[in-house]
Amino acid sequence: MDTLSYKTISANKATVTKEWVIVDATDQTLGRLGAKVAKLLRGKYKPNFTPHVDCGDNVIIINADKVKLSGNKWNDRVYLSYTGYPGGQREMTPARLIAKPNGEERLLKKVVKGMLPKNILGAKLLGNLYVYAGSEHKHDAQNPKMIDINSYK
């Protein structure tokens, strides 16, 4: 019996293969899209997933302005932040956030950030996410491939 076939292979920075993928956010639900993108960034769809290593892909989200929320969540959902001063709790709705400059990018990054680990690795993984409001992006040199996010679970 070949016992070498039972060895667990742990990925590291040198052995990981990172790809560039494009995700179209047109008519996608915000939370479900964020969860699938977080799994792509983390590398959980890969067979050599290692929890403490950045083994995920670089993800480009296009058409972020066409993402949808069900019900009245555009105005009812509240994102809280705190300035650090007494009485400094601020609240923001998705509708007010998306109306600001680069609001689509900020909204999607906020959603995906909440689904990543809360440590140094999570901050590094968020750096592999690129969000664009329109269908144009500036990463043609990386030869990204278009994927259907609905085929992932």
GROMACS .gro file of C-alpha atoms in nm:
model
  153
    1MET     CA    1   0.000   0.000   0.000
    2ASP     CA    2   0.131   0.342  -0.094
    3THR     CA    3   0.104   0.553   0.218
    4LEU     CA    4   0.223   0.865   0.036
    5SER     CA    5  -0.114   0.894  -0.132
    6TYR     CA    6  -0.274   0.970   0.205
    7LYS     CA    7  -0.059   1.273   0.280
    8THR     CA    8  -0.247   1.597   0.327
    9ILE     CA    9  -0.106   1.865   0.103
   10SER     CA   10  -0.106   2.209   0.259
   11ALA     CA   11  -0.077   2.504   0.024
   12ASN     CA   12   0.165   2.788   0.087
   13LYS     CA   13   0.244   3.117  -0.080
   14ALA     CA   14   0.477   2.955  -0.335
   15THR     CA   15   0.252   2.665  -0.439
   16VAL     CA   16  -0.082   2.843  -0.464
   17THR     CA   17  -0.228   2.919  -0.809
   18LYS     CA   18  -0.426   3.242  -0.822
   19GLU     CA   19  -0.652   3.324  -1.114
   20TRP     CA   20  -0.834   3.639  -1.224
   21VAL     CA   21  -1.212   3.602  -1.257
   22ILE     CA   22  -1.491   3.840  -1.356
   23VAL     CA   23  -1.829   3.828  -1.185
   24ASP     CA   24  -2.126   4.011  -1.337
   25ALA     CA   25  -2.348   4.153  -1.061
   26THR     CA   26  -2.643   4.232  -1.288
   27ASP     CA   27  -2.971   4.130  -1.117
   28GLN     CA   28  -2.784   3.944  -0.841
   29THR     CA   29  -2.903   3.962  -0.480
   30LEU     CA   30  -2.651   4.158  -0.273
   31GLY     CA   31  -2.601   3.915   0.016
   32ARG     CA   32  -2.588   3.598  -0.192
   33LEU     CA   33  -2.343   3.758  -0.433
   34GLY     CA   34  -2.129   3.873  -0.140
   35ALA     CA   35  -2.119   3.527   0.014
   36LYS     CA   36  -2.010   3.360  -0.311
   37VAL     CA   37  -1.749   3.628  -0.381
   38ALA     CA   38  -1.612   3.588  -0.027
   39LYS     CA   39  -1.574   3.214  -0.087
   40LEU     CA   40  -1.394   3.284  -0.416
   41LEU     CA   41  -1.160   3.531  -0.245
   42ARG     CA   42  -1.091   3.282   0.032
   43GLY     CA   43  -1.029   2.992  -0.208
   44LYS     CA   44  -1.288   2.759  -0.056
   45TYR     CA   45  -1.392   2.625  -0.398
   46LYS     CA   46  -1.039   2.492  -0.459
   47PRO     CA   47  -0.930   2.141  -0.359
   48ASN     CA   48  -0.607   2.269  -0.199
   49PHE     CA   49  -0.780   2.516   0.035
   50THR     CA   50  -0.570   2.603   0.338
   51PRO     CA   51  -0.733   2.822   0.606
   52HIS     CA   52  -0.428   3.031   0.696
   53VAL     CA   53  -0.306   3.101   0.339
   54ASP     CA   54  -0.430   3.343   0.072
   55CYS     CA   55  -0.515   3.076  -0.186
   56GLY     CA   56  -0.819   3.245  -0.338
   57ASP     CA   57  -0.864   3.416  -0.672
   58ASN     CA   58  -0.854   3.783  -0.767
   59VAL     CA   59  -1.217   3.881  -0.826
   60ILE     CA   60  -1.340   4.163  -1.049
   61ILE     CA   61  -1.706   4.259  -1.002
   62ILE     CA   62  -1.863   4.452  -1.289
   63ASN     CA   63  -2.206   4.618  -1.309
   64ALA     CA   64  -2.214   4.672  -0.933
   65ASP     CA   65  -2.475   4.943  -0.979
   66LYS     CA   66  -2.727   4.681  -1.102
   67VAL     CA   67  -2.726   4.470  -0.786
   68LYS     CA   68  -3.065   4.428  -0.619
   69LEU     CA   69  -3.211   4.401  -0.273
   70SER     CA   70  -3.549   4.247  -0.200
   71GLY     CA   71  -3.830   4.423  -0.020
   72ASN     CA   72  -3.763   4.768   0.119
   73LYS     CA   73  -3.407   4.689   0.227
   74TRP     CA   74  -3.264   4.982   0.032
   75ASN     CA   75  -3.409   5.213   0.299
   76ASP     CA   76  -3.478   4.985   0.598
   77ARG     CA   77  -3.139   4.813   0.635
   78VAL     CA   78  -2.901   5.013   0.852
   79TYR     CA   79  -2.521   4.989   0.863
   80LEU     CA   80  -2.382   5.126   1.190
   81SER     CA   81  -2.038   5.278   1.246
   82TYR     CA   82  -1.884   5.448   1.544
   83THR     CA   83  -1.646   5.744   1.536
   84GLY     CA   84  -1.497   5.673   1.877
   85TYR     CA   85  -1.642   5.983   2.040
   86PRO     CA   86  -1.941   5.998   2.277
   87GLY     CA   87  -2.258   6.019   2.073
   88GLY     CA   88  -2.060   5.930   1.761
   89GLN     CA   89  -2.271   5.641   1.636
   90ARG     CA   90  -2.350   5.693   1.266
   91GLU     CA   91  -2.599   5.502   1.057
   92MET     CA   92  -2.612   5.458   0.682
   93THR     CA   93  -2.867   5.290   0.457
   94PRO     CA   94  -2.767   5.117   0.131
   95ALA     CA   95  -2.960   5.380  -0.069
   96ARG     CA   96  -2.766   5.667   0.092
   97LEU     CA   97  -2.437   5.479   0.057
   98ILE     CA   98  -2.486   5.403  -0.313
   99ALA     CA   99  -2.571   5.769  -0.380
  100LYS     CA  100  -2.224   5.880  -0.267
  101PRO     CA  101  -1.921   5.887  -0.499
  102ASN     CA  102  -1.791   5.530  -0.550
  103GLY     CA  103  -2.096   5.415  -0.352
  104GLU     CA  104  -2.140   5.090  -0.544
  105GLU     CA  105  -1.782   4.990  -0.472
  106ARG     CA  106  -1.811   5.084  -0.106
  107LEU     CA  107  -2.138   4.893  -0.061
  108LEU     CA  108  -2.009   4.569  -0.215
  109LYS     CA  109  -1.676   4.590  -0.032
  110LYS     CA  110  -1.862   4.647   0.298
  111VAL     CA  111  -2.079   4.340   0.238
  112VAL     CA  112  -1.789   4.115   0.136
  113LYS     CA  113  -1.567   4.242   0.420
  114GLY     CA  114  -1.827   4.128   0.672
  115MET     CA  115  -1.807   3.775   0.532
  116LEU     CA  116  -1.428   3.744   0.548
  117PRO     CA  117  -1.215   3.661   0.854
  118LYS     CA  118  -1.164   3.949   1.097
  119ASN     CA  119  -0.784   3.939   1.098
  120ILE     CA  120  -0.481   4.033   0.888
  121LEU     CA  121  -0.560   3.761   0.633
  122GLY     CA  122  -0.913   3.899   0.585
  123ALA     CA  123  -0.774   4.247   0.514
  124LYS     CA  124  -0.529   4.101   0.262
  125LEU     CA  125  -0.806   3.902   0.092
  126LEU     CA  126  -1.019   4.217   0.057
  127GLY     CA  127  -0.732   4.368  -0.141
  128ASN     CA  128  -0.793   4.102  -0.408
  129LEU     CA  129  -1.142   4.240  -0.478
  130TYR     CA  130  -1.198   4.500  -0.750
  131VAL     CA  131  -1.545   4.652  -0.794
  132TYR     CA  132  -1.665   4.862  -1.089
  133ALA     CA  133  -2.005   5.025  -1.136
  134GLY     CA  134  -2.013   4.980  -1.515
  135SER     CA  135  -1.916   4.698  -1.746
  136GLU     CA  136  -1.567   4.839  -1.809
  137HIS     CA  137  -1.264   4.744  -1.603
  138LYS     CA  138  -0.891   4.808  -1.630
  139HIS     CA  139  -0.760   4.454  -1.578
  140ASP     CA  140  -0.748   4.332  -1.940
  141ALA     CA  141  -0.374   4.263  -1.911
  142GLN     CA  142  -0.440   3.989  -1.652
  143ASN     CA  143  -0.663   3.796  -1.899
  144PRO     CA  144  -0.950   3.741  -1.654
  145LYS     CA  145  -1.208   3.478  -1.731
  146MET     CA  146  -1.581   3.538  -1.699
  147ILE     CA  147  -1.756   3.299  -1.460
  148ASP     CA  148  -2.121   3.235  -1.386
  149ILE     CA  149  -2.158   3.298  -1.014
  150ASN     CA  150  -2.492   3.115  -1.006
  151SER     CA  151  -2.318   2.784  -1.082
  152TYR     CA  152  -2.137   2.802  -0.745
  153LYS     CA  153  -2.303   2.697  -0.419
   0.00000   0.00000   0.00000
